[in-house]
Amino acid sequence: MWRRSGARALLLLRSSIHRPLPPPPSPLRALTRAPPPPRPLSRFLSSSPEPLPDAGGGAASASSDPTDAGEDGLASDPTEAGEDNLASLWEEDAGDADDVFAADASPDPADAVVDEVLAARVGAVVESTPEDQIPSALADMVVDFNEPLLAAILVSAAESCSGKKLLLLFKSAGKNNPAAKSLANLEIVVDKIADSDEIDKMDVYLLWDLVKEMGAVPGSVNTQVLNKLLAMFWKLEKSKAALEAFDMFSELGCAPDGDSYYLAIQAAGRKSMVDAAWRVCDGMISSGCFPDGEKVGDIVMFFCKKKKVKEAHSVYITAKEKKVQAPTSALTFLVSALARNDETINTALELLEEYQGESLKDAGQSYAAVIHGLCNTNNVEDARKVLMRMVNLGPAPGSAVFNFVITALSKNGEMEDAKGLMRVMENQGICPDIYTYSVIMSGYAKGGMMDEAHALLRDAKRIHPRLSRVTYHTLIRGYCKMEEFEKALECLKEMKEDGMEPNMDEYNKLIQSLCLKALDWRTAENLLKEMEDGGLCLKGTTRSLIAAVKELEMDELSKASQEAYCEKLETACRN
């Protein structure tokens, strides 16, 4: 009877706190829960027993059903039948009470009653007390902390108290009752410190010490708590502390997830600890546990910036095998980084296959980087193939991409192919720019094909009203190389007529060529005067060159005159 009443009282107390009141029991249930009198005593005291009331409260008549007859066919005693019914109901209900009592024998701490007045009082003390006095203030209150009480105080105090105050409250409550230091309550403290506008370094280190202490008990720390610590160390630029926390995952009974690896890599990167970052990244690759695609892209770009392009490529490829796709921006960054390295240009070329369908519209920069890299390594044929692929399949190349290949072809003297690509440009609706004409003219001039170079100049002038100085300079140098000085001077004159004033480079080249190859100091001296009139100053060495050639000629003339005078004297003597 006491066990049953105690169980029902505990149930009523719990339901009054956490649930609405249950509906009142039916009259029949209330009746059947009354304890039955012992059967022998009832028979002794009652010679003419009253029938039991039914559910409606009326008298129940004795049964006349043949099934109620005993073995001899006579009707059973009504008192005995009623007692049997009460006994069976008592046994059934007593069994239910035993089950309820057994369930309440070890109550869930979360169902414990929270004294809201006490919680508010403790919260007020924490809020008003200076941080360094909180432990003593709580000790003076003599509060019997439990997990729900501490949770209620932490939640209410989190709105107005600092993270350090919550941390001190948590530690003080844990000293009072270690069971109050639950993972759920720890997460409240961690969230408060992590979400602060300005994260306090000392708070984070105190929190880290607490986490290490709690981690000695299995299940007291989880991966999410450690990840938030990693993020805080990252923001504080405490790379070594972040790496220490990452290395202790296993010791604290946690397994790193993709975000753990990402945060540790980023934290190491804040101090340019590239080798440490790669150690973490290598573990991520081995585990096959990657963060989301955006974060994988950040990791790829980080290693590219740190000149670890091969490592960045391995991250990209392994993540893709695990169905984690980095964004197109990261792929473009990776391809460009690989294309700048002679050893990895072919890897960059292979990665162009990653662009398919809609992504081709964003592939222009990657294709341009690969073509430029191939040209720099003199792999002009592959560069031309990639360019023609762009022309036929996309993305549409611009003039700069054409110029990469045209320049490489012109340097190699493949002038027909270079001129052919210029025609492809025009067919694509791209007007060859001045650079295009200049680089092809340079190729012709290098090969001594000055007529073709000058003809191209005339073509360029029909399209572009004003050319660059480099265009004329290319022709002047070419004519000087071929020792066609008259044409070089004509080109200088044409340059002036087209509104382009020659600079010191053009004059210097012409004067040097005239002096060293033609020994024409007179023309060189005229050019010097022309320069000075234009406000240009010739280099001292070139000016001295004019004087030296002039002096040499005078010496030659003097020597010739002396020889002629001697010859005349000898003739006169003979006569």
Coordinates of C-alpha atoms in Angstrom, one line a residue:
M1 CA 0.0 0.0 0.0
W2 CA 2.8 2.5 0.9
R3 CA 4.8 1.6 -2.2
R4 CA 1.8 2.2 -4.4
S5 CA 0.9 5.5 -2.8
G6 CA 4.5 6.7 -2.9
A7 CA 4.8 5.9 -6.6
R8 CA 1.5 7.7 -7.3
A9 CA 2.5 10.7 -5.3
L10 CA 5.8 11.0 -7.2
L11 CA 4.0 10.7 -10.5
L12 CA 1.5 13.4 -9.4
L13 CA 4.4 15.7 -8.3
R14 CA 6.2 15.3 -11.6
S15 CA 3.1 15.8 -13.7
S16 CA 2.3 18.9 -11.7
I17 CA 5.6 20.5 -12.7
H18 CA 6.1 19.3 -16.3
R19 CA 2.6 18.4 -17.6
P20 CA -1.0 19.6 -17.3
L21 CA -3.1 17.8 -14.7
P22 CA -4.5 14.5 -15.9
P23 CA -8.3 14.0 -16.1
P24 CA -9.9 12.6 -12.9
P25 CA -10.2 8.8 -12.7
S26 CA -13.6 7.2 -13.5
P27 CA -15.7 6.1 -10.6
L28 CA -15.1 2.4 -11.4
R29 CA -11.3 2.9 -11.4
A30 CA -11.5 4.8 -8.1
L31 CA -13.5 2.0 -6.7
T32 CA -11.3 -0.8 -7.9
R33 CA -8.2 0.9 -6.4
A34 CA -9.7 0.6 -2.9
P35 CA -7.9 -2.3 -1.1
P36 CA -10.2 -5.4 -0.8
P37 CA -10.9 -6.8 2.7
P38 CA -9.4 -10.2 3.4
R39 CA -11.8 -12.8 2.1
P40 CA -12.0 -15.1 5.3
L41 CA -12.8 -12.1 7.5
S42 CA -15.5 -10.7 5.3
R43 CA -17.3 -14.1 5.2
F44 CA -17.1 -14.3 9.0
L45 CA -18.5 -10.8 9.6
S46 CA -21.1 -10.7 6.9
S47 CA -23.8 -13.4 6.8
S48 CA -25.9 -11.5 4.3
P49 CA -23.5 -9.5 2.3
E50 CA -24.6 -6.5 0.3
P51 CA -24.0 -6.6 -3.5
L52 CA -21.2 -4.4 -5.0
P53 CA -22.2 -1.1 -6.6
D54 CA -21.9 -1.0 -10.4
A55 CA -20.2 1.8 -12.4
G56 CA -23.4 3.9 -12.1
G57 CA -23.5 3.5 -8.3
G58 CA -26.7 1.2 -8.2
A59 CA -26.9 -2.3 -6.7
A60 CA -25.8 -5.2 -8.6
S61 CA -28.0 -8.2 -8.7
A62 CA -26.8 -11.7 -8.1
S63 CA -25.8 -13.5 -11.3
S64 CA -28.3 -15.9 -12.7
D65 CA -26.1 -16.9 -15.6
P66 CA -25.4 -20.7 -15.7
T67 CA -21.8 -19.9 -16.1
D68 CA -21.7 -18.6 -12.6
A69 CA -22.7 -21.9 -11.2
G70 CA -20.3 -24.1 -9.4
E71 CA -19.3 -27.6 -10.2
D72 CA -22.5 -28.9 -8.6
G73 CA -24.6 -26.6 -10.8
L74 CA -25.6 -24.3 -7.9
A75 CA -25.1 -20.5 -8.1
S76 CA -21.8 -19.1 -6.5
D77 CA -21.9 -17.0 -3.4
P78 CA -22.3 -13.3 -4.4
T79 CA -19.9 -12.2 -1.7
E80 CA -17.2 -14.6 -3.0
A81 CA -17.7 -13.4 -6.5
G82 CA -17.3 -9.7 -5.6
E83 CA -14.2 -10.5 -3.5
D84 CA -12.7 -12.3 -6.4
N85 CA -13.2 -9.4 -8.7
L86 CA -11.7 -6.9 -6.2
A87 CA -8.7 -9.2 -5.6
S88 CA -8.0 -9.5 -9.3
L89 CA -8.2 -5.7 -9.9
W90 CA -6.0 -5.1 -6.8
E91 CA -3.3 -7.5 -8.2
E92 CA -3.4 -5.9 -11.6
D93 CA -3.2 -2.4 -10.3
A94 CA -0.5 -3.3 -7.8
G95 CA 1.5 -4.6 -10.7
D96 CA 1.1 -1.2 -12.5
A97 CA 2.2 0.6 -9.4
D98 CA 5.3 -1.6 -9.1
D99 CA 6.2 -0.7 -12.7
V100 CA 5.7 3.0 -12.0
F101 CA 7.7 2.9 -8.8
A102 CA 10.5 1.0 -10.5
A103 CA 10.7 3.6 -13.3
D104 CA 10.9 6.4 -10.7
A105 CA 13.5 4.6 -8.6
S106 CA 16.3 6.2 -10.7
P107 CA 14.8 9.5 -12.0
D108 CA 16.3 11.4 -15.0
P109 CA 18.3 14.4 -13.8
A110 CA 16.7 16.5 -16.5
D111 CA 13.3 15.9 -14.8
A112 CA 14.5 17.3 -11.5
V113 CA 12.6 20.3 -10.2
V114 CA 14.2 23.7 -10.8
D115 CA 13.7 26.3 -8.1
E116 CA 13.1 29.3 -10.3
V117 CA 13.5 31.7 -7.4
L118 CA 16.9 30.2 -6.5
A119 CA 18.0 30.3 -10.1
A120 CA 17.1 33.9 -10.4
R121 CA 18.8 34.8 -7.1
V122 CA 22.1 33.0 -8.2
G123 CA 21.9 34.7 -11.6
A124 CA 21.6 38.1 -10.0
V125 CA 24.6 37.4 -7.8
V126 CA 26.7 36.4 -10.8
E127 CA 25.6 39.4 -12.7
S128 CA 26.4 41.9 -10.0
T129 CA 29.5 40.4 -8.6
P130 CA 33.0 41.2 -10.0
E131 CA 34.6 38.3 -11.9
D132 CA 37.3 37.7 -9.3
Q133 CA 34.8 37.4 -6.5
I134 CA 32.3 35.0 -8.1
P135 CA 33.7 31.8 -6.7
S136 CA 33.6 33.1 -3.1
A137 CA 30.2 34.7 -3.5
L138 CA 28.7 31.4 -4.7
A139 CA 30.4 29.5 -1.9
D140 CA 28.8 31.8 0.6
M141 CA 25.3 31.1 -0.9
V142 CA 25.7 27.4 -0.1
V143 CA 23.7 26.4 -3.3
D144 CA 23.2 22.7 -4.0
F145 CA 23.8 22.8 -7.7
N146 CA 22.4 20.1 -10.1
E147 CA 22.5 20.0 -13.9
P148 CA 19.0 21.5 -14.6
L149 CA 19.6 24.3 -12.0
L150 CA 22.9 25.2 -13.5
A151 CA 21.5 25.1 -17.0
A152 CA 18.7 27.5 -16.0
I153 CA 21.2 29.9 -14.5
L154 CA 23.5 29.8 -17.5
V155 CA 20.8 30.4 -20.0
S156 CA 19.4 33.4 -18.1
A157 CA 22.8 34.8 -17.3
A158 CA 24.1 34.4 -20.8
E159 CA 22.2 37.5 -22.0
S160 CA 23.8 39.9 -19.5
C161 CA 27.0 38.3 -18.2
S162 CA 30.4 37.9 -19.8
G163 CA 31.7 34.6 -21.0
K164 CA 34.3 34.6 -18.2
K165 CA 31.5 34.9 -15.6
L166 CA 29.7 32.0 -17.1
L167 CA 32.9 30.0 -17.1
L168 CA 33.5 30.8 -13.4
L169 CA 29.9 29.9 -12.5
F170 CA 30.3 26.6 -14.4
K171 CA 33.6 25.7 -12.5
S172 CA 32.1 26.7 -9.1
A173 CA 29.0 24.6 -9.7
G174 CA 31.2 21.7 -10.8
K175 CA 33.1 21.8 -7.5
N176 CA 29.8 21.8 -5.6
N177 CA 28.4 18.9 -7.7
P178 CA 30.5 17.3 -10.5
A179 CA 27.3 16.0 -12.1
A180 CA 26.4 19.6 -12.9
K181 CA 29.3 19.8 -15.3
S182 CA 27.4 18.2 -18.2
L183 CA 28.2 18.5 -21.9
A184 CA 25.0 20.4 -22.5
N185 CA 26.0 23.0 -19.9
L186 CA 29.5 23.2 -21.3
E187 CA 28.1 23.9 -24.7
I188 CA 26.2 26.9 -23.3
V189 CA 29.5 28.4 -21.9
V190 CA 31.4 27.7 -25.2
D191 CA 28.7 29.3 -27.3
K192 CA 28.7 32.4 -25.2
I193 CA 32.5 32.9 -25.4
A194 CA 32.6 32.0 -29.1
D195 CA 29.8 34.4 -30.1
S196 CA 31.2 37.4 -28.2
D197 CA 31.9 40.4 -30.4
E198 CA 35.4 40.5 -29.1
I199 CA 36.8 37.2 -28.1
D200 CA 39.0 37.5 -25.0
K201 CA 42.2 35.5 -25.2
M202 CA 42.4 34.6 -21.5
D203 CA 38.8 33.4 -21.6
V204 CA 39.6 31.1 -24.5
Y205 CA 42.7 29.7 -22.7
L206 CA 40.8 29.1 -19.5
L207 CA 38.1 27.4 -21.5
W208 CA 40.7 25.2 -23.2
D209 CA 42.1 24.2 -19.8
L210 CA 38.5 23.3 -18.6
V211 CA 37.9 21.2 -21.7
K212 CA 41.1 19.3 -21.2
E213 CA 40.1 18.7 -17.6
M214 CA 36.6 17.5 -18.6
G215 CA 37.9 15.4 -21.4
A216 CA 39.3 12.9 -18.9
V217 CA 35.7 11.7 -18.5
P218 CA 34.4 9.9 -21.6
G219 CA 31.5 11.7 -23.2
S220 CA 32.1 15.0 -21.5
V221 CA 33.5 16.7 -24.6
N222 CA 32.4 16.4 -28.3
T223 CA 33.8 17.4 -31.7
Q224 CA 31.6 20.4 -32.0
V225 CA 33.0 21.9 -28.8
L226 CA 36.6 21.3 -30.0
N227 CA 35.8 22.8 -33.4
K228 CA 34.5 26.0 -31.7
L229 CA 37.8 26.2 -29.8
L230 CA 39.7 25.8 -33.0
A231 CA 37.7 28.6 -34.6
M232 CA 38.4 30.9 -31.6
F233 CA 42.2 30.1 -31.7
W234 CA 42.1 30.8 -35.5
K235 CA 40.4 34.2 -34.9
L236 CA 43.0 35.1 -32.2
E237 CA 45.8 34.0 -34.6
K238 CA 47.0 31.5 -32.0
S239 CA 48.2 28.9 -34.5
K240 CA 50.2 26.7 -32.1
A241 CA 47.3 26.5 -29.6
A242 CA 44.9 25.5 -32.4
L243 CA 47.3 22.8 -33.6
E244 CA 47.7 21.6 -30.0
A245 CA 43.9 21.3 -29.7
F246 CA 43.6 19.5 -33.0
D247 CA 46.3 17.0 -32.0
M248 CA 44.4 16.2 -28.7
F249 CA 41.1 15.1 -30.4
S250 CA 41.8 11.4 -29.9
E251 CA 43.1 11.9 -26.4
L252 CA 39.8 13.7 -25.5
G253 CA 37.7 10.9 -27.0
C254 CA 36.7 12.8 -30.2
A255 CA 37.1 12.2 -33.9
P256 CA 37.9 15.2 -36.1
D257 CA 35.4 15.9 -38.9
G258 CA 35.9 17.9 -42.1
D259 CA 35.4 21.2 -40.3
S260 CA 38.1 20.2 -37.7
Y261 CA 40.7 19.7 -40.5
Y262 CA 39.6 22.9 -42.2
L263 CA 39.9 25.1 -39.1
A264 CA 43.2 23.6 -38.1
I265 CA 44.6 24.3 -41.6
Q266 CA 43.3 27.8 -41.6
A267 CA 44.7 28.5 -38.2
A268 CA 48.1 27.3 -39.2
G269 CA 47.9 29.4 -42.3
R270 CA 47.5 32.6 -40.2
K271 CA 51.1 32.3 -39.2
S272 CA 52.3 30.8 -42.5
M273 CA 53.0 27.5 -40.8
V274 CA 52.7 25.8 -44.2
D275 CA 54.4 22.5 -43.2
A276 CA 52.1 22.1 -40.2
A277 CA 49.1 23.0 -42.3
W278 CA 50.1 20.3 -44.8
R279 CA 50.5 17.7 -42.1
V280 CA 46.9 18.3 -41.0
C281 CA 45.8 18.3 -44.7
D282 CA 47.6 15.1 -45.4
G283 CA 45.7 13.5 -42.5
M284 CA 42.5 14.8 -43.9
I285 CA 43.3 13.2 -47.3
S286 CA 44.1 9.9 -45.6
S287 CA 40.9 9.9 -43.6
G288 CA 38.7 10.9 -46.5
C289 CA 36.9 13.3 -44.2
F290 CA 36.4 16.6 -46.1
P291 CA 34.5 19.8 -45.3
D292 CA 32.0 21.2 -47.7
G293 CA 33.0 22.3 -51.2
E294 CA 33.5 26.0 -50.4
K295 CA 36.0 25.1 -47.6
V296 CA 37.8 22.6 -49.8
G297 CA 38.2 25.5 -52.3
D298 CA 39.7 27.7 -49.5
I299 CA 42.2 25.0 -48.7
V300 CA 43.1 24.6 -52.4
M301 CA 43.7 28.3 -52.8
F302 CA 45.7 28.6 -49.6
F303 CA 48.2 26.0 -50.8
C304 CA 48.4 27.6 -54.2
K305 CA 49.2 31.0 -52.7
K306 CA 52.0 29.3 -50.6
K307 CA 53.5 27.8 -53.8
K308 CA 52.4 24.3 -52.9
V309 CA 50.6 23.7 -56.2
K310 CA 51.1 19.9 -56.3
E311 CA 49.7 19.6 -52.8
A312 CA 46.7 21.8 -53.8
H313 CA 46.1 19.6 -56.8
S314 CA 46.0 16.4 -54.6
V315 CA 43.5 18.1 -52.3
Y316 CA 41.2 19.0 -55.2
I317 CA 41.4 15.5 -56.8
T318 CA 40.9 13.5 -53.6
A319 CA 38.0 15.7 -52.6
K320 CA 36.4 15.2 -55.9
E321 CA 36.7 11.4 -55.6
K322 CA 34.8 11.7 -52.3
K323 CA 32.0 13.6 -54.1
V324 CA 33.0 17.0 -52.7
Q325 CA 33.3 19.5 -55.5
A326 CA 35.3 22.7 -55.0
P327 CA 33.8 25.8 -56.6
T328 CA 34.8 26.9 -60.1
S329 CA 36.7 29.9 -58.6
A330 CA 39.0 27.5 -56.8
L331 CA 39.5 25.4 -59.9
T332 CA 40.4 28.5 -61.9
F333 CA 42.9 29.5 -59.2
L334 CA 44.5 26.1 -59.2
V335 CA 44.8 25.8 -63.0
S336 CA 46.4 29.3 -63.2
A337 CA 48.9 28.3 -60.4
L338 CA 49.8 25.0 -62.1
A339 CA 50.2 26.8 -65.5
R340 CA 52.8 29.1 -64.1
N341 CA 55.1 26.2 -63.2
D342 CA 57.0 24.5 -66.0
E343 CA 56.8 21.2 -64.1
T344 CA 53.0 21.3 -63.7
I345 CA 51.9 22.9 -66.9
N346 CA 50.7 19.5 -68.3
T347 CA 48.7 18.9 -65.1
A348 CA 47.0 22.3 -65.7
L349 CA 46.3 21.2 -69.3
E350 CA 44.6 18.0 -68.0
L351 CA 42.5 20.0 -65.6
L352 CA 40.9 21.8 -68.5
E353 CA 38.7 18.7 -68.9
E354 CA 37.0 19.6 -65.6
Y355 CA 35.1 22.4 -67.5
Q356 CA 32.1 20.8 -69.1
G357 CA 28.7 22.2 -70.2
E358 CA 27.7 25.4 -68.4
S359 CA 31.0 25.7 -66.6
L360 CA 32.8 26.4 -69.9
K361 CA 31.5 29.9 -69.7
D362 CA 33.7 30.5 -66.7
A363 CA 36.8 28.7 -68.1
G364 CA 38.3 31.6 -70.1
Q365 CA 40.9 32.6 -67.5
S366 CA 42.0 29.0 -67.1
Y367 CA 42.4 28.4 -70.8
A368 CA 44.3 31.6 -71.2
A369 CA 46.7 30.6 -68.4
V370 CA 47.3 27.2 -69.9
I371 CA 48.0 28.6 -73.4
H372 CA 50.3 31.2 -71.9
G373 CA 52.2 28.6 -69.9
L374 CA 52.5 26.3 -73.0
C375 CA 53.9 29.2 -75.0
N376 CA 56.4 30.0 -72.3
T377 CA 57.7 26.5 -72.4
N378 CA 57.8 26.6 -76.2
N379 CA 55.1 24.0 -76.5
V380 CA 53.5 26.1 -79.3
E381 CA 51.8 23.2 -81.0
D382 CA 49.8 22.2 -77.9
A383 CA 49.0 25.9 -77.3
R384 CA 47.7 26.3 -80.8
K385 CA 45.5 23.1 -80.4
V386 CA 44.0 24.5 -77.2
L387 CA 43.3 27.8 -78.9
M388 CA 41.5 26.1 -81.8
R389 CA 39.5 24.1 -79.3
M390 CA 38.4 27.3 -77.7
V391 CA 37.4 28.7 -81.2
N392 CA 35.4 25.6 -82.0
L393 CA 33.9 24.6 -78.6
G394 CA 34.3 27.6 -76.3
P395 CA 35.0 29.5 -74.2
A396 CA 35.4 32.2 -76.9
P397 CA 39.0 33.4 -76.9
G398 CA 39.9 37.1 -76.7
S399 CA 42.7 39.0 -78.5
A400 CA 45.1 38.4 -75.7
V401 CA 44.9 34.6 -76.0
F402 CA 45.5 34.8 -79.8
N403 CA 48.4 37.1 -79.2
F404 CA 50.1 34.6 -76.8
V405 CA 50.2 32.0 -79.6
I406 CA 51.0 34.5 -82.4
T407 CA 53.9 35.8 -80.4
A408 CA 55.3 32.3 -79.8
L409 CA 54.9 31.4 -83.5
S410 CA 56.6 34.7 -84.6
K411 CA 59.5 34.1 -82.3
N412 CA 60.0 30.6 -83.8
G413 CA 59.8 32.1 -87.3
E414 CA 56.6 30.3 -88.2
M415 CA 55.2 33.3 -89.9
E416 CA 52.6 31.7 -92.1
D417 CA 51.0 30.1 -89.0
A418 CA 51.2 33.4 -87.2
K419 CA 49.6 35.3 -90.1
G420 CA 46.9 32.5 -90.4
L421 CA 45.9 32.9 -86.8
M422 CA 45.5 36.6 -87.4
R423 CA 43.0 35.7 -90.1
V424 CA 41.2 33.4 -87.6
M425 CA 40.9 36.4 -85.3
E426 CA 39.3 38.4 -87.9
N427 CA 36.8 35.6 -88.7
Q428 CA 35.9 35.5 -85.1
G429 CA 35.0 39.1 -85.2
I430 CA 38.1 40.2 -83.3
C431 CA 40.1 43.0 -84.8
P432 CA 43.9 42.4 -84.5
D433 CA 45.3 45.1 -82.3
I434 CA 48.5 47.1 -82.7
Y435 CA 50.4 44.5 -80.6
T436 CA 49.3 41.7 -83.0
Y437 CA 50.7 43.7 -86.0
S438 CA 53.9 44.6 -84.2
V439 CA 54.8 41.1 -83.1
I440 CA 54.3 39.7 -86.6
M441 CA 56.3 42.5 -88.0
S442 CA 59.0 41.7 -85.5
G443 CA 59.0 38.1 -86.7
Y444 CA 59.3 39.2 -90.3
A445 CA 62.1 41.7 -89.5
K446 CA 64.0 39.0 -87.5
G447 CA 63.9 36.8 -90.5
G448 CA 65.1 39.6 -92.9
M449 CA 61.7 39.8 -94.6
M450 CA 61.5 43.5 -94.5
D451 CA 59.2 44.0 -97.4
E452 CA 56.6 41.8 -95.7
A453 CA 57.1 43.7 -92.5
H454 CA 56.6 47.1 -94.1
A455 CA 53.5 45.8 -96.0
L456 CA 52.0 44.8 -92.7
L457 CA 52.7 48.3 -91.4
R458 CA 50.6 49.7 -94.2
D459 CA 47.8 47.2 -93.4
A460 CA 47.9 48.3 -89.7
K461 CA 47.7 52.0 -90.6
R462 CA 44.5 51.3 -92.6
I463 CA 42.8 49.9 -89.4
H464 CA 44.5 51.9 -86.6
P465 CA 44.8 55.6 -87.2
R466 CA 47.7 55.9 -84.7
L467 CA 50.2 53.1 -84.2
S468 CA 52.7 52.6 -81.4
R469 CA 56.3 53.7 -81.3
V470 CA 57.3 50.0 -81.1
T471 CA 55.8 49.4 -84.5
Y472 CA 58.2 51.9 -86.3
H473 CA 61.1 51.0 -84.0
T474 CA 60.8 47.4 -85.2
L475 CA 61.1 48.4 -88.8
I476 CA 64.0 50.9 -88.2
R477 CA 66.0 48.2 -86.3
G478 CA 65.2 45.7 -89.1
Y479 CA 66.5 48.0 -91.9
C480 CA 69.6 48.9 -89.9
K481 CA 70.3 45.2 -89.4
M482 CA 70.0 44.7 -93.1
E483 CA 72.2 47.8 -93.7
E484 CA 69.5 49.4 -95.7
F485 CA 70.0 52.8 -94.1
E486 CA 68.1 54.8 -96.7
K487 CA 65.0 52.8 -95.9
A488 CA 65.6 53.2 -92.2
L489 CA 65.8 57.0 -92.6
E490 CA 62.6 56.9 -94.8
C491 CA 60.9 54.9 -92.0
L492 CA 61.9 57.6 -89.5
K493 CA 60.5 60.2 -91.7
E494 CA 57.3 58.3 -92.1
M495 CA 57.0 58.0 -88.4
K496 CA 57.1 61.8 -88.0
E497 CA 54.6 62.2 -90.8
D498 CA 52.2 59.9 -89.0
G499 CA 52.4 62.2 -85.9
M500 CA 54.7 60.0 -83.9
E501 CA 57.9 61.8 -82.7
P502 CA 60.9 59.5 -82.6
N503 CA 62.6 59.2 -79.2
M504 CA 66.2 58.7 -78.2
D505 CA 66.0 54.9 -79.0
E506 CA 65.3 55.4 -82.6
Y507 CA 67.9 58.1 -83.1
N508 CA 70.5 56.2 -81.1
K509 CA 70.0 53.0 -83.2
L510 CA 70.3 54.9 -86.4
I511 CA 73.3 56.9 -85.4
Q512 CA 75.2 53.9 -84.1
S513 CA 74.4 51.9 -87.3
L514 CA 75.5 54.8 -89.6
C515 CA 78.7 55.3 -87.7
L516 CA 79.8 51.6 -87.2
K517 CA 78.5 50.1 -90.5
A518 CA 78.4 52.9 -93.0
L519 CA 81.0 55.3 -91.5
D520 CA 78.6 58.0 -92.4
W521 CA 79.3 60.6 -89.7
R522 CA 77.7 63.4 -91.8
T523 CA 74.2 61.8 -91.7
A524 CA 74.8 60.9 -88.1
E525 CA 75.7 64.4 -87.3
N526 CA 72.6 65.7 -89.0
L527 CA 70.5 63.3 -86.9
L528 CA 72.2 64.6 -83.8
K529 CA 71.3 68.1 -84.7
E530 CA 67.7 67.0 -85.4
M531 CA 67.6 65.4 -82.0
E532 CA 68.9 68.5 -80.2
D533 CA 66.3 70.6 -82.0
G534 CA 63.7 68.3 -80.7
G535 CA 64.9 68.6 -77.1
L536 CA 66.5 65.2 -77.0
C537 CA 70.0 64.5 -75.6
L538 CA 72.1 61.8 -77.1
K539 CA 74.2 59.5 -74.9
G540 CA 77.8 60.6 -74.5
T541 CA 79.1 57.3 -75.9
T542 CA 77.1 57.7 -79.1
R543 CA 78.2 61.4 -79.4
S544 CA 81.8 60.3 -79.0
L545 CA 81.3 57.7 -81.7
I546 CA 80.4 60.4 -84.2
A547 CA 83.5 62.4 -83.4
A548 CA 85.7 59.3 -83.6
V549 CA 84.4 58.4 -87.1
K550 CA 84.8 61.9 -88.2
E551 CA 88.4 62.0 -86.9
L552 CA 89.2 58.7 -88.6
E553 CA 88.0 60.0 -91.9
M554 CA 90.1 63.1 -91.5
D555 CA 93.1 61.1 -90.7
E556 CA 92.5 59.0 -93.7
L557 CA 92.2 62.1 -95.9
S558 CA 95.4 63.5 -94.4
K559 CA 97.2 60.3 -95.0
A560 CA 96.0 60.2 -98.6
S561 CA 97.0 63.8 -99.1
Q562 CA 100.5 63.1 -97.8
E563 CA 100.9 60.1 -100.0
A564 CA 99.8 62.2 -103.0
Y565 CA 102.3 65.0 -102.1
C566 CA 105.1 62.6 -101.8
E567 CA 104.2 61.0 -105.1
K568 CA 104.3 64.5 -106.8
L569 CA 107.7 65.2 -105.3
E570 CA 109.1 61.9 -106.6
T571 CA 107.8 62.7 -110.0
A572 CA 109.4 66.2 -110.0
C573 CA 112.7 64.7 -108.9
R574 CA 112.8 62.3 -111.7
N575 CA 112.1 65.0 -114.2

